[in-house]
């Protein structure tokens, strides 16, 4: 009876739960069917008809679209759109009459239905009506797709309540759509330009458009421009809210793929407009060729120079809150007309800005929002629009008295004022701020109260400005963040944000260590791309002191196998082919940034020279150190004097070894300075580990060719024990007298030297591990560093400079290039894979046309100065050709990297050659790339019959440089190197195996020195708890008497009473 009552109660409870769930489902369905109240759409901002009349460009052709698609990666974006599921089809727009009077307002927009599934493809392109001139063609309306069985919006997926109410288990995956039979898809010309067809074409053709798809896409874009009407996809934008701070979210707009493609296709007129207006908007620094770091460094440099030249400088740094969201669209349209911005681009972009926006938050899509203001942050034209919007305000501010500099980086504005009188510069700076603030507020923009402020380079200027400021105006800061960099105008050294970046990098390093990435190459790549980059960014502003550089070097070395007691210098040298030394990276980046700031300084370098002399003298005499570094100038001097260079002038630097003087007025000399810095860091590294190992022969560098090959072989075999042992031998990380307190071997009672521990200890004889006889002979007569550490000294193989000219170049240094054709090539010779023996030969061949075929009339063959690489040789061949010709030259080159980089004519790896090539006017060279080592049939099928003669020209150049490079090789030196390579490999096998035995031995059978070290560590660990208790007791005894002080005790640093204790005592007494 009791059980029946319980069952009845349970059944009743279940029925009540089901009724509640059914009520919940009904209420939810009722809420979904309720239509939102209709809100009148705001008027669409539009440009005046006078700006649009007659503004047409040439039509886009399919070839242009194909080029833009390939260069803008739009194919990958379009391919991500799924073609499955019924698409959303907007209603057809109403017909537009051919005549639209000018007095009529713009026709209302047709609201679009909202996507329920954010992964659905975009609807087909349709042209929507837009205000038009008097004679305006009717908008093009494409037919709806026929592949879809219904035009209804798909029903939303069941919610959690529905699944429970139905009594079915909640699915772990989204429900699969039921396949429906559809009619075959018609041809694109019959169907119209539809994104569904383009998406399916991309999927079927491996993410590449077909020629017909390019034609359809070109038709849509041309129709949009001709009718001045944006497709409906451009007017639908998704907004993702990303958390910036606990109280702030940053909107990121996802614009249409075709809109981004169109912006990319029409960037030519926009860039042309930027170039035409660049002289009138010199304050805008967010242009190609500039970085925000350069702007911040330039302001710091001006502060350094101003302070040392007895001047007073005040900087205003303004930050705008939610700048993009505050831009009034109608005001933007008016300013676009005033600035004579390309009208068609402006008109279509404004329509996209005024379209519906749908916010996505927590996978929920909002209803459409039609804004009156706001530039989408994801628009490719957003930065240009910001420039246009701020131009009138900044133009007025640029006329302020005493202005020494005005620059903007999108919404970050900085203005500098300088004068010899502090009262004058304070008055001018305050006037400039008020002009800027009035213009910005008048345009509806918000000035940030926390990120806006003044900076003063002297106390006098700060005092005068403080007396003039009103309570509601920004404060005067000692240091502020200027485009991500700490700025104090040379008055203080503040690196708060730099330290924060270092801390962020260390946190990432800890996360990377927890991941335990098994592949070392992946771990190194992650460290270089994320951790090291974040720790280094912005260091050029005030430099990194030696202590920070040392920490960074150790962090990098740990990623490439640095062991606990290992030598840092050897670890970095062994992995120099994979990671660069952070010391060299920091100094080179600092000097590069200094060269950039120097080129932008201007003609008057007398103030700069005065500060340079003062700073260089302080560092050379030891009266200045890194505490006095407050800007990029002092940081550059500190780094270069740390390498031993003397800096007598801004444009004259002296290298100690080899003794060299560099004139920095020449661009090629600046590139050679960067190469010399890398060489000096490598030389200093060699000297350090030569001193540690007491092997003077290692001071000239190490030969890692065989060692790196052995490491690769051990990794391929998976023999990690020998790999760790080999690194322990190189780094000297085994327990011995130079890295541990164990000074005497417990077994042999002899000094625990490295050689004794690894080779001569009785422990080896007890286990029967004897050294080979050939090893004992070499150890007795050879170099100790080679036989005990496996470190091989570098053997230099210098090349004397040779240039051989024949034919037409025998009598002339430069020949007329018109009517001739040329071919260049480079070869590393028979030992091109061995960097120690490689001797690169370079050839330039001149051909004359005879009977329709090229015939050789002269050649230049030469050795390669500097680093011996084939790429550098190919580049040097281009330089020889330019130096040996006059006028426009046609050249056949088989190095694609050189041909592709010739357009920009710059590169970090061979900056000296690039600078010289640029000085020779590289634009007069017409280089054509061909693939080498192909059969004639393969060449013709790839490049065409009309280019077959280039293969013959390239083969002549290849034969010339190969034979010349072969003649440069010293056969005897190569034989000796190969014999020594065989011995070196055997030595590394013996040493790595013995080190692996020491590291892999169990505790009872461990090496005597290792056992003694472990026992000593155990004793020390046992003493630590007792010492910690004693220290804690001493601290407690020292602070006990302070706890009984009265209620009026001061609270702060150094007092035992806390705020809570003081407050409790105060309340008890009251």
Tab-separated table of C-alpha atoms in Angstrom, residues 679-689:
chain	number	residue	atom	x	y	z
A	679	UNK	CA	79.611	39.177	-36.815
A	680	UNK	CA	80.813	40.954	-33.658
A	681	UNK	CA	78.206	39.232	-31.485
A	682	UNK	CA	79.270	35.869	-32.915
A	683	UNK	CA	82.945	36.691	-32.317
A	684	UNK	CA	82.274	37.753	-28.726
A	685	UNK	CA	80.377	34.525	-28.148
A	686	UNK	CA	83.368	32.529	-29.430
A	687	UNK	CA	85.785	34.406	-27.175
A	688	UNK	CA	83.638	33.706	-24.139
A	689	UNK	CA	83.436	29.942	-24.493
